[in-house]
Each structure stands twice: as C-alpha cells, then as structure tokens.
mmCIF file of C-alpha atoms and ligand atoms in Angstrom:
data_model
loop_
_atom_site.group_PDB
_atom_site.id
_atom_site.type_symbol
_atom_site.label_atom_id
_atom_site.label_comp_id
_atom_site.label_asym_id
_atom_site.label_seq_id
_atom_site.Cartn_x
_atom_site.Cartn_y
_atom_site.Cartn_z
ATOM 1 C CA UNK U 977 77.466 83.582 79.505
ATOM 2 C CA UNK U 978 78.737 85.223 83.124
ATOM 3 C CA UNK U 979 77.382 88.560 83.419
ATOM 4 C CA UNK U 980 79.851 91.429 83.767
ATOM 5 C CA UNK U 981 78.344 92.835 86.693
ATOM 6 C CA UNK U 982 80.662 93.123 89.736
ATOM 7 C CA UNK U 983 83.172 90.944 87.902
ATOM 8 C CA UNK U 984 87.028 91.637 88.183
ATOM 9 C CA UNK U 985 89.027 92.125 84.957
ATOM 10 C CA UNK U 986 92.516 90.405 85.674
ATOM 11 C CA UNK U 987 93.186 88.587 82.360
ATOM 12 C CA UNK U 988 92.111 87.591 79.303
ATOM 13 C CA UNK U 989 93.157 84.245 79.836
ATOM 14 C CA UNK U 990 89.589 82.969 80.638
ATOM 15 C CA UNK U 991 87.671 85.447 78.593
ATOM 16 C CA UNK U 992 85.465 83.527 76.332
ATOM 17 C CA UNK U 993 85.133 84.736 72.775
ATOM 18 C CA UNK U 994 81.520 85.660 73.279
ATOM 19 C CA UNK U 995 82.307 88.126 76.214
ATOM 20 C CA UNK U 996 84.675 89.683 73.748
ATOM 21 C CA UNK U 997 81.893 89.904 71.239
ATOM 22 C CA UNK U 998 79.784 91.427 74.103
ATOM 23 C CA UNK U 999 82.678 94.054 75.076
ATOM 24 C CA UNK U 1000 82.660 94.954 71.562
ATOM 25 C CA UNK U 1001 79.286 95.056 71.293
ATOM 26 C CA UNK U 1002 78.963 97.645 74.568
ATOM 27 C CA UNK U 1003 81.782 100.147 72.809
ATOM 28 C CA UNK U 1004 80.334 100.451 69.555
ATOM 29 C CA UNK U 1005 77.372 101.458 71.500
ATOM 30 C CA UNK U 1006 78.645 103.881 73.716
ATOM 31 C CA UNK U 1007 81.831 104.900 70.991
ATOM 32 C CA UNK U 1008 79.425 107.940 69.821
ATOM 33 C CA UNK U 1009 79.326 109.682 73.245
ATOM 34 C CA UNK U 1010 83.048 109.754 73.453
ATOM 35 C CA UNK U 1011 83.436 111.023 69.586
ATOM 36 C CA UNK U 1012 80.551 113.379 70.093
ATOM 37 C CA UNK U 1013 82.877 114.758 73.065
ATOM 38 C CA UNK U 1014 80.008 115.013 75.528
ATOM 39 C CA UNK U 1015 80.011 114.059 78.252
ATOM 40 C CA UNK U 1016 76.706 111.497 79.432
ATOM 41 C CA UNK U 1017 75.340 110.261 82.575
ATOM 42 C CA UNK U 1018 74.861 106.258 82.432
ATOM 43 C CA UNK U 1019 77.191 105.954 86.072
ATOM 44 C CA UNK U 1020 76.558 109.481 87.259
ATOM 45 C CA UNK U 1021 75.830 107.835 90.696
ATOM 46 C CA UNK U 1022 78.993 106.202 90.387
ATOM 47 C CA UNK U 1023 82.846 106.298 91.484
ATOM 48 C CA UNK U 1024 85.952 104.824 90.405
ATOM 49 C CA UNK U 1025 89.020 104.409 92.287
ATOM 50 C CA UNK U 1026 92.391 104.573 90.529
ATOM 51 C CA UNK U 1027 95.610 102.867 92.034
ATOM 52 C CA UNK U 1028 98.403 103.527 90.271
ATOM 53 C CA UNK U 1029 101.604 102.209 91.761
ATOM 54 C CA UNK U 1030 103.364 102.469 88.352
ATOM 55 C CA UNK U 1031 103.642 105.986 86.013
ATOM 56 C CA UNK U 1032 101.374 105.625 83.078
ATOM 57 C CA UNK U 1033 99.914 108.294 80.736
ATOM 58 C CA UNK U 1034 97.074 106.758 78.878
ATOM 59 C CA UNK U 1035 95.408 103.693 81.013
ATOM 60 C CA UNK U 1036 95.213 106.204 84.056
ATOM 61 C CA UNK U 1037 93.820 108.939 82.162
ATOM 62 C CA UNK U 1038 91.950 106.626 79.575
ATOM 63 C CA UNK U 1039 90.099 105.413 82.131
ATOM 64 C CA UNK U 1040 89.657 108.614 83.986
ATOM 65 C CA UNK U 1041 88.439 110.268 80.204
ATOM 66 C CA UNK U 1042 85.849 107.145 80.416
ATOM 67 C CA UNK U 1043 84.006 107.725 83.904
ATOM 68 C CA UNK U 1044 83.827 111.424 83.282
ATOM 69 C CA UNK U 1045 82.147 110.486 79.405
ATOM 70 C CA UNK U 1046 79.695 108.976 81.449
ATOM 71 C CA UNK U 1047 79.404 111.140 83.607
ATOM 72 C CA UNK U 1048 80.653 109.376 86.620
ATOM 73 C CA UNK U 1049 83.153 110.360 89.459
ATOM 74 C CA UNK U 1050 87.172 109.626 89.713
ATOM 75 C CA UNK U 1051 89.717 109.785 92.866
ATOM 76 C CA UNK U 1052 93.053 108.063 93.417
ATOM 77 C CA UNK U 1053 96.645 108.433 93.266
ATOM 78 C CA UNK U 1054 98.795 107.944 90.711
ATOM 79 C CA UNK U 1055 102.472 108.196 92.825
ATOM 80 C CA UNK U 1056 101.851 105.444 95.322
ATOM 81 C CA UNK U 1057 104.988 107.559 97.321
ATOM 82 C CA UNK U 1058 102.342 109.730 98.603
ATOM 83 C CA UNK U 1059 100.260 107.220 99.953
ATOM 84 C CA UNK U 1060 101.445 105.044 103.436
ATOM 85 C CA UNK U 1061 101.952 101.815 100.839
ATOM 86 C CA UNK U 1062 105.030 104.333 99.494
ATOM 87 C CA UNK U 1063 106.168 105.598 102.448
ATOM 88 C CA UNK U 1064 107.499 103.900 105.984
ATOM 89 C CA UNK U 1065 104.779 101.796 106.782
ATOM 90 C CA UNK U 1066 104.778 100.069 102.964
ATOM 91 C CA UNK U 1067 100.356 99.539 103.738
ATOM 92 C CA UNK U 1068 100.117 95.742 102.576
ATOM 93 C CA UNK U 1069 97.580 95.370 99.432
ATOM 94 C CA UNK U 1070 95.034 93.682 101.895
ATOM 95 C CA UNK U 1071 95.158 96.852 103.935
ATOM 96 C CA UNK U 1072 95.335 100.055 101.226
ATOM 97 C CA UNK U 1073 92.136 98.230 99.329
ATOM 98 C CA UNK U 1074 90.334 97.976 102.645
ATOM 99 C CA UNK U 1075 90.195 101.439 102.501
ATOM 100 C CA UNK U 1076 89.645 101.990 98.954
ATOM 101 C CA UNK U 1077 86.542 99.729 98.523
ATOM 102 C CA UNK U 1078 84.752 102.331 100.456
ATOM 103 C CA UNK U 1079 85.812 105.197 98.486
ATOM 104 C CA UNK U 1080 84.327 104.303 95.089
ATOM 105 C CA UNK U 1081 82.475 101.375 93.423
ATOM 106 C CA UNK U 1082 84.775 99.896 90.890
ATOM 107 C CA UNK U 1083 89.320 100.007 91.654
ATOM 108 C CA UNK U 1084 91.751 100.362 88.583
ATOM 109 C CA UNK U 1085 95.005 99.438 89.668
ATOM 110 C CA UNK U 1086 98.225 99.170 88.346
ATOM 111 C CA UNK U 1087 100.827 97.774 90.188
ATOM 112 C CA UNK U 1088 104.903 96.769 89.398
ATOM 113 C CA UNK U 1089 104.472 93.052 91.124
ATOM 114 C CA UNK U 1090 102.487 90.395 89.098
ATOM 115 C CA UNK U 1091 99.464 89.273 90.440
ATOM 116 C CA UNK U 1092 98.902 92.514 93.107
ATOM 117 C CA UNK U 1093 95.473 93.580 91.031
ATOM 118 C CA UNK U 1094 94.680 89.575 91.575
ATOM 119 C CA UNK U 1095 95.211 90.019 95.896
ATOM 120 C CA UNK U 1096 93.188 92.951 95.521
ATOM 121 C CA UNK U 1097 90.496 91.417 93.945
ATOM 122 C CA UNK U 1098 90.710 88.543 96.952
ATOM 123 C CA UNK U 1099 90.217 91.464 99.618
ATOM 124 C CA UNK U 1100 87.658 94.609 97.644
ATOM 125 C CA UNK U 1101 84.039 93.896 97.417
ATOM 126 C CA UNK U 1102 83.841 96.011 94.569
ATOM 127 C CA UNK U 1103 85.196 95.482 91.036
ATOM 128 C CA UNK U 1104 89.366 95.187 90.500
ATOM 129 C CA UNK U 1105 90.315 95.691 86.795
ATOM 130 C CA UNK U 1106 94.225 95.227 86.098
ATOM 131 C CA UNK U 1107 95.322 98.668 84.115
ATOM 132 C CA UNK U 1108 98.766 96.183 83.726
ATOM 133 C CA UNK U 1109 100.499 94.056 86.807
ATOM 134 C CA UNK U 1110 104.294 93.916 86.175
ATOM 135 C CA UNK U 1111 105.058 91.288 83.157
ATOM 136 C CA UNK U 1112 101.737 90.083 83.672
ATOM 137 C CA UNK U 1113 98.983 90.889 81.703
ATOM 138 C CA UNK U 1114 97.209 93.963 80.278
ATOM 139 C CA UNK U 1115 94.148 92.861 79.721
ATOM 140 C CA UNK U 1116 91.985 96.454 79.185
ATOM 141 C CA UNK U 1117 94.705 97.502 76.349
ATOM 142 C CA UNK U 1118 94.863 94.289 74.906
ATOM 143 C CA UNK U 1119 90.371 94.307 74.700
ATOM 144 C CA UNK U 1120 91.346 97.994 73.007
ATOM 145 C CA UNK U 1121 93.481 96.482 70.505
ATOM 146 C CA UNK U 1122 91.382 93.652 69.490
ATOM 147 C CA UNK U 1123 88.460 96.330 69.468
ATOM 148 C CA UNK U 1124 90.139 98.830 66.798
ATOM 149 C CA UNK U 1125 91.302 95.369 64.842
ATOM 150 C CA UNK U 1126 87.329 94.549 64.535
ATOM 151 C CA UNK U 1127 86.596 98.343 63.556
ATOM 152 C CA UNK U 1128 89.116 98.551 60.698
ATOM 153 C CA UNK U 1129 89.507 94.833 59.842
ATOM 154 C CA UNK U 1130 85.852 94.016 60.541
ATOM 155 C CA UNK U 1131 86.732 91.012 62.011
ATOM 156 C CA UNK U 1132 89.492 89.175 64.519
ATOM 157 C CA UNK U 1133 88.901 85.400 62.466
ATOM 158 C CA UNK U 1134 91.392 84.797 59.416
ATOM 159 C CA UNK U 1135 93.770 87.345 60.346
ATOM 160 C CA UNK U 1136 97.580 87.030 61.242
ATOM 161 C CA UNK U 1137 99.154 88.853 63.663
ATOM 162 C CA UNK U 1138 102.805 89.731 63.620
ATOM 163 C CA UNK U 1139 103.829 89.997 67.131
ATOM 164 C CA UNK U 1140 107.127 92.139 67.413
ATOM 165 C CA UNK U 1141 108.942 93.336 70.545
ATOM 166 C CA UNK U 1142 109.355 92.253 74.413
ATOM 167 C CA UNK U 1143 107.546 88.941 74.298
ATOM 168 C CA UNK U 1144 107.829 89.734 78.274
ATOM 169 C CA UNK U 1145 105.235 92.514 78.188
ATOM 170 C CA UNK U 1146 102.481 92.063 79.608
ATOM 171 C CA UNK U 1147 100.397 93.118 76.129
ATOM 172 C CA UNK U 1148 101.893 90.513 74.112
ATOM 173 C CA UNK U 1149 100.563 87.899 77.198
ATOM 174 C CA UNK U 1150 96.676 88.998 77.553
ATOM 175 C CA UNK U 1151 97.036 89.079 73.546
ATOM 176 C CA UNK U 1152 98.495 85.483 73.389
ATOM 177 C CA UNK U 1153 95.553 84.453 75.650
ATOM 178 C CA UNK U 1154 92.809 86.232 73.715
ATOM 179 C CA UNK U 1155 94.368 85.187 70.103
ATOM 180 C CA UNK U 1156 92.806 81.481 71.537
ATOM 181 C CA UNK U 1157 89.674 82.887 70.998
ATOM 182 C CA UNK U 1158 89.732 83.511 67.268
ATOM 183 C CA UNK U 1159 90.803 82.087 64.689
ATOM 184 C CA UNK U 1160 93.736 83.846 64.254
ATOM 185 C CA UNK U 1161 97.588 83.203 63.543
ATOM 186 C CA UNK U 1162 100.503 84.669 65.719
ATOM 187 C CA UNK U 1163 104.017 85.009 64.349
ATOM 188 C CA UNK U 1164 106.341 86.311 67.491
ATOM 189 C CA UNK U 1165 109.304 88.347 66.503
ATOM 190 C CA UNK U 1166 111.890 89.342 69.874
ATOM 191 C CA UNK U 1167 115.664 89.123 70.978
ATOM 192 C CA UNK U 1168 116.654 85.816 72.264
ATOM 193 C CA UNK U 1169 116.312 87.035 75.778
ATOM 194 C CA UNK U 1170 113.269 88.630 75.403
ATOM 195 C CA UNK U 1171 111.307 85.653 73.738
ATOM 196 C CA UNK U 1172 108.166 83.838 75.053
ATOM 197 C CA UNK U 1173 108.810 81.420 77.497
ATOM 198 C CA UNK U 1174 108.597 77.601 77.219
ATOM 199 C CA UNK U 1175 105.699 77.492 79.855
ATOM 200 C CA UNK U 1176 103.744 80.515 77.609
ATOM 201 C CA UNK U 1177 104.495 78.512 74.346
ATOM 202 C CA UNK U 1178 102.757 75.241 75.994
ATOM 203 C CA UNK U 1179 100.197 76.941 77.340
ATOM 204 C CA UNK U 1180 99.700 78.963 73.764
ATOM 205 C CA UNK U 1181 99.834 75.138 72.370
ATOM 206 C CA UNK U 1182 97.276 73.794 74.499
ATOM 207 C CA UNK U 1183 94.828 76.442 73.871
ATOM 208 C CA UNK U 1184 94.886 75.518 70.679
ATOM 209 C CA UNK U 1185 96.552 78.989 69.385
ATOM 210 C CA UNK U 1186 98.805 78.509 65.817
ATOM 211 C CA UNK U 1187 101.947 80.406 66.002
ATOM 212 C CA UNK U 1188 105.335 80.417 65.040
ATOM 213 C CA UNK U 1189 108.559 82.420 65.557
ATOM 214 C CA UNK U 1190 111.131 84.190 63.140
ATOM 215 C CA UNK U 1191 114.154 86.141 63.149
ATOM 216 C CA UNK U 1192 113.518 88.822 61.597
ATOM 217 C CA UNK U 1193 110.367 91.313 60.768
ATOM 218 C CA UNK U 1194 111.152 91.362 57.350
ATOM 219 C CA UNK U 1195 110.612 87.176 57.427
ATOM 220 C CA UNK U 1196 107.036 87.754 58.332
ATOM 221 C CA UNK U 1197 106.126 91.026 57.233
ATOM 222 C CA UNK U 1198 104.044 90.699 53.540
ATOM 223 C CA UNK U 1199 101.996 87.918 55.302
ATOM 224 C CA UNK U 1200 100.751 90.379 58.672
ATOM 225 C CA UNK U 1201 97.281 91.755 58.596
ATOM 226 C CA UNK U 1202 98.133 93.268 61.882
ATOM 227 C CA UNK U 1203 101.373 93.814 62.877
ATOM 228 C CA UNK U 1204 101.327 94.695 66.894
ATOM 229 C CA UNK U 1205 104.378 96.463 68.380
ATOM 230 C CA UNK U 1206 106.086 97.012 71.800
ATOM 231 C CA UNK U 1207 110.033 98.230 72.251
ATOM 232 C CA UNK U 1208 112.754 96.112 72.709
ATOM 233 C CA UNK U 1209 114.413 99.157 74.405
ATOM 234 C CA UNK U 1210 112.164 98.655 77.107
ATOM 235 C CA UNK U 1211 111.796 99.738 81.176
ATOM 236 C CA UNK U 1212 111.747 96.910 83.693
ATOM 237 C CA UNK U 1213 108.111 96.724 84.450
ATOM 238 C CA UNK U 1214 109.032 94.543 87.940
ATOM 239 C CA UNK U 1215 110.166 98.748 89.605
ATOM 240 C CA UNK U 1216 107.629 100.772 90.384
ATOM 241 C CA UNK U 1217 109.933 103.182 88.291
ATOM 242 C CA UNK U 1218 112.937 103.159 86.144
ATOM 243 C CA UNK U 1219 114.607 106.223 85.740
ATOM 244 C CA UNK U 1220 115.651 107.546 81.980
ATOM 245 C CA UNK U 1221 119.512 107.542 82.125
ATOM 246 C CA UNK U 1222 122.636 107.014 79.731
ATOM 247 C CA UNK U 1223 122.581 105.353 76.958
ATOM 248 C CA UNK U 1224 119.340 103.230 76.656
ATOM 249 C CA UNK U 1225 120.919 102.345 72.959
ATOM 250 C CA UNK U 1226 119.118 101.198 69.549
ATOM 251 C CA UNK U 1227 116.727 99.069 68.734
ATOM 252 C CA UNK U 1228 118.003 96.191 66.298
ATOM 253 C CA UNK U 1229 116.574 96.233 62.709
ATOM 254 C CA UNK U 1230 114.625 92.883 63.276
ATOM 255 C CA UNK U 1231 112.356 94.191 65.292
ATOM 256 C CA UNK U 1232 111.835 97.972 63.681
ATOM 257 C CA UNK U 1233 108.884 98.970 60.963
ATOM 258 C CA UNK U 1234 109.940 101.339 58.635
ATOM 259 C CA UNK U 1235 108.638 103.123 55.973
ATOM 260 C CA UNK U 1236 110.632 101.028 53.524
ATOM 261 C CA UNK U 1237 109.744 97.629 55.249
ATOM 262 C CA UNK U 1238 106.340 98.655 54.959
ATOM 263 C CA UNK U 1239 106.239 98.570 50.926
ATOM 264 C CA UNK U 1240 106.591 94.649 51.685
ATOM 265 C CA UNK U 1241 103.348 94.926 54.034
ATOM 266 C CA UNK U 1242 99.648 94.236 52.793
ATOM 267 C CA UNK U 1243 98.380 97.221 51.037
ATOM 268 C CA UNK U 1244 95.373 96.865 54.236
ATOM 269 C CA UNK U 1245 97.640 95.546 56.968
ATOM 270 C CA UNK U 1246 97.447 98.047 59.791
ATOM 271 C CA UNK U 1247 100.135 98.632 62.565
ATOM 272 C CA UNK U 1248 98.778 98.461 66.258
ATOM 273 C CA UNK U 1249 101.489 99.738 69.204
ATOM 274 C CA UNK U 1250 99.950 100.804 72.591
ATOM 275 C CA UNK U 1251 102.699 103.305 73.331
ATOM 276 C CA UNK U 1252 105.212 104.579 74.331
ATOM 277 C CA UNK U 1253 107.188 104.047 71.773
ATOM 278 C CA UNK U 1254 111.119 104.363 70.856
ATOM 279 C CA UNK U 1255 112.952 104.318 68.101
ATOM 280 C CA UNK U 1256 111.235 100.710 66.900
ATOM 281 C CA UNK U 1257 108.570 102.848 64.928
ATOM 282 C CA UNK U 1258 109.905 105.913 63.191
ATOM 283 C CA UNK U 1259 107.702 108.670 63.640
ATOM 284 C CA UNK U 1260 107.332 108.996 59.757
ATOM 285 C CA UNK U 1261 105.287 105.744 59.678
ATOM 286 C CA UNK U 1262 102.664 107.946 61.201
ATOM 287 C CA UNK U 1263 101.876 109.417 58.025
ATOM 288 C CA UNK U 1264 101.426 105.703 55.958
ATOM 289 C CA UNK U 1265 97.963 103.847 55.333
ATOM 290 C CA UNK U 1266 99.548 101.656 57.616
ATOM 291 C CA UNK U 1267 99.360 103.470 61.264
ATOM 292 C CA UNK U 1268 95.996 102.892 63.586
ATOM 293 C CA UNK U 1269 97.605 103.792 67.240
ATOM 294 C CA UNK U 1270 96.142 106.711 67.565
ATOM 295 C CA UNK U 1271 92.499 105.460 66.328
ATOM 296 C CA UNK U 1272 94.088 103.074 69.030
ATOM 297 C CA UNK U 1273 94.388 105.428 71.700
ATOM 298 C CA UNK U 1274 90.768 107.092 70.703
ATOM 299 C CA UNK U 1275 89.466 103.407 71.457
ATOM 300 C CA UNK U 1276 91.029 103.486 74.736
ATOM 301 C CA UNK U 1277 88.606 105.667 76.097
ATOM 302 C CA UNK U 1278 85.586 103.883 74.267
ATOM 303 C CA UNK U 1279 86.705 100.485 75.479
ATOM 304 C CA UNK U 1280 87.105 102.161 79.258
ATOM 305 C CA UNK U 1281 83.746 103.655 79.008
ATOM 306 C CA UNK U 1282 82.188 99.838 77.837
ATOM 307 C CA UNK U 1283 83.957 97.507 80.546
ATOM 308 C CA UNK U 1284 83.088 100.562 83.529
ATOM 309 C CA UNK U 1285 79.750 100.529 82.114
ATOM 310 C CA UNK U 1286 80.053 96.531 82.246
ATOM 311 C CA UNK U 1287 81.593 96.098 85.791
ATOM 312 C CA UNK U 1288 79.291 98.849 87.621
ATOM 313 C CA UNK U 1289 75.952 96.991 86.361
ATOM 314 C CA UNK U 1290 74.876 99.809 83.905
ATOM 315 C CA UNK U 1291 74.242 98.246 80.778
ATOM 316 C CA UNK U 1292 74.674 94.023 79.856
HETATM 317 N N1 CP G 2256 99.897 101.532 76.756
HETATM 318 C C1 CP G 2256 99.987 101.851 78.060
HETATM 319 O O1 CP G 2256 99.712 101.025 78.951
HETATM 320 O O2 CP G 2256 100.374 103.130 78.275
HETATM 321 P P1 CP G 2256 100.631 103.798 79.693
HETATM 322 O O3 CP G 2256 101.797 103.072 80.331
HETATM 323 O O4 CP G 2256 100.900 105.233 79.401
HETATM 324 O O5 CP G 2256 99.376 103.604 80.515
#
C-alpha cells in the first residue's frame, strides 16, 4: 500500500479500499483528542496553509479545528480578493503556490475551477489536499461521510445508498468513485438537468459500481441504509461566489426528506448531508432517529486531524 506521507489528496477516484480502511483506522485513533476537546501536539512543529478561493464554513474551519487539535499551526486566506490572484494582477496558480509552499508544510485549497488543487499539486513540494475544486470532487468530505457511515453502520459493505440532489456536486462524484470500493449499492435521485452524466455513468459501470436511477425519493426510500443529501436549489460552484438574490424558489418533492417520508425509511437508515442545506431537509428531521449530519460535522474535524496527521508524516 502507498504511504500517505507527502501524498496529495485530489480524489477518491484512485483511493484503494485499504487506504480507506487505513484513514479510518488513523481517526478512530486520534477521534478521542478532538471529543476530549484538548488540544495535542502530534504536528506541533508543523504548518498548514489554507487557500480558499471559494466561501466555505466548515472545510476551512474543519480543517483549521484539526491542526490546532494537534497542536499544529494555520495561515491563509479565505477571500482570494485580498490576495494579488483576486486583484489586478489575477497571480497564476503556478505563481501564488510558489509562494505558499514556503509558508507551511501541507496547502488546503479550494478553488471555483476544476482541477486548480490538481495544478497546484504539479507546482508545491509540499502536500495539496482538494477542500472541493468546482464540480469536481470533494474528496476530504466525502472520506468524512464514509467515516461516520462505518461508526454508526459499522460497516460500508452491504449497504445502499440513496443518492439525492445535484448529481453535479462535487460530493456525489468523490462518493461515486469511493462507492467502487465497497460493496455497496447507489440509487441516484436528481432533476433531469442535474443528473449524472453519461461519461460518470460509464465510468461508475466500469468500476464495477451497481447503481440505478429513479424519479422520485419516495421510489427508493424503504430500501436506503444511507440516504446522502445535497440541494437541488443549489449555487454555481464554477464562481468564486454567487450572491443570495430573488427568488432562489423550492425544492421539488422528489428530492425532499420529510418527516412523513421518513416513516417509509429503515427503522436504522441514517440521513448523511454535508451542509448547507435548504429547504430539501426540513429542519424538524433533526429531531428523528434518522439525522447523523451533525455527528457528521463532529467527524469533520476527526477525519481533518487523521489525513493532516497522514500527509505531514506523523503517524502511518
Ligand atoms: N460541506 C461543505 O463543504 O461545507 P462548506 O462549503 O461550508 O465548506
């Protein structure tokens, strides 16, 4: 198996399943540090840069909690406007990491053009891990997810996912990719518009991944064991912002979980969304047997703390 030492984290596409078994492996190890809410010192002689040319709330700050659970160092930006790649001289990729490399020993970056953490990784001699690249991939939130599905499930293998939302998003992608590793069933639920490609499908196909697609969540809902959500009211993750404004209307009922849909679900069936959400999950499901996003978001610092621990050569 490749060691995790100075690797890049771009996708999951060519994650095998033992590395995942390994990542897993690394967070339930370090998990108690971040529940104890102490702070430790496994990369206190260590820094991490963040890049973020895209808003986000939790993988910025996720992986900010992470370095400073183990005791480590953070700088970065989080507006790229106030750096020169936001400003008149738009500082190529090549260029801004150039600088960064020497500023810290590992680079988070997220960035509103596919494949941008990828032409970092060509140019930093330190670690790149993709925090999400446009509709590209997600690959740290998509290791969290599969994480808090092995904590409460106890296991990845025999399980079906129900898939529900913007098959564009860069989640449902790394997820697609990592589903190959298990032996797992997908059942994709999205507007027409929004649905996985024919390329994705292939690809899906090829890697040997079973999967099918309905209508409607209520076709697929009493057979889920997880059932994964992203809005269909959704930004356009190819701007490095889109503004709230008007009317950013409803979301159908085919791709909503409701209280009432739920009584349909598997009494143990567990609902995964990696925020933010909108009007797709009704903040009264938080209170069902059902909801594990914020366990989620708990395990977003805990899977932060393992692949930082991975990437800067602390622990195998
Ligand atoms: N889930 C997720 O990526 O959230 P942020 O956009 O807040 O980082």
């Amino acid at each position: 198996m490749r060691s995790f030492a100075g690797r890049d984290i771009l996708s999951l596409k060519d994650f095998e399943r033992g590395e995942f078994m390994q990542v897993f492996e690394v967070a339930e190890d370090l998990e108690p540090i971040a529940r104890s809410r102490r702070n430790g010192d496994l990369l206190s002689d260590k820094t991490l840069v963040t890049a973020f040319y895209q808003p986000s709330t939790r993988t910025r700050l996720a992986h900010e909690a992470a370095m400073h659970r183990l005791g480590g160092h953070v700088l970065g930006f989080s507006d790229p406007r106030m750096t020169r790649a936001g400003d008149f001289y738009q500082e190529s990729i090549k260029d801004t990491v150039h600088m960064l490399e020497y500023y810290g020993d590992a680079i988070v970056m997220r960035h509103f053009q596919q494949g941008a953490p990828a032409e970092a990784a060509r140019w930093a001699s330190v670690p790149v891990i993709n925090a999400g690249d446009g509709w590209g991939e997600h690959p740290t939130q998509v290791l969290t997810d599969l994480y808090t599905v092995m904590k409460e499930q106890g296991t990845i293998d025999g399980l079906t996912f129900l898939c529900i939302g913007d098959m564009r998003m860069r989640t449902m992608h790394s997820l697609g990719y990592a589903l190959t590793q298990f032996d797992a069933e997908a059942v994709f639920v999205s507007p027409p518009e929004m649905s996985l490609t024919d390329d994705f499908k292939a690809e899906l196909t090829d890697r040997g991944l079973v999967f099918r697609e309905v209508e409607h969540v209520r076709e697929a809902i009493a057979e889920a064991d997880v059932i994964y959500m992203e809005p269909v009211v959704q930004a356009d993750y190819t701007k490095s912002r889109d503004e709230a404004g008007g009317d950013k209307g409803l979301t159908p009922e085919n791709y909503r979980v409701t209280r009432e849909l739920l009584r349909e679900a598997k009494g143990d069936a567990i609902i995964l969304h990696s925020l933010p959400r909108m009007d797709e999950l009704p903040p009264d499901v938080d209170a069902t047997r059902h909801a594990r996003y914020w366990e989620e978001a708990f395990n977003g610092v805990v899977m932060r703390m393992a692949l930082l621990a991975l990437v800067m050569g602390a622990t195998e």
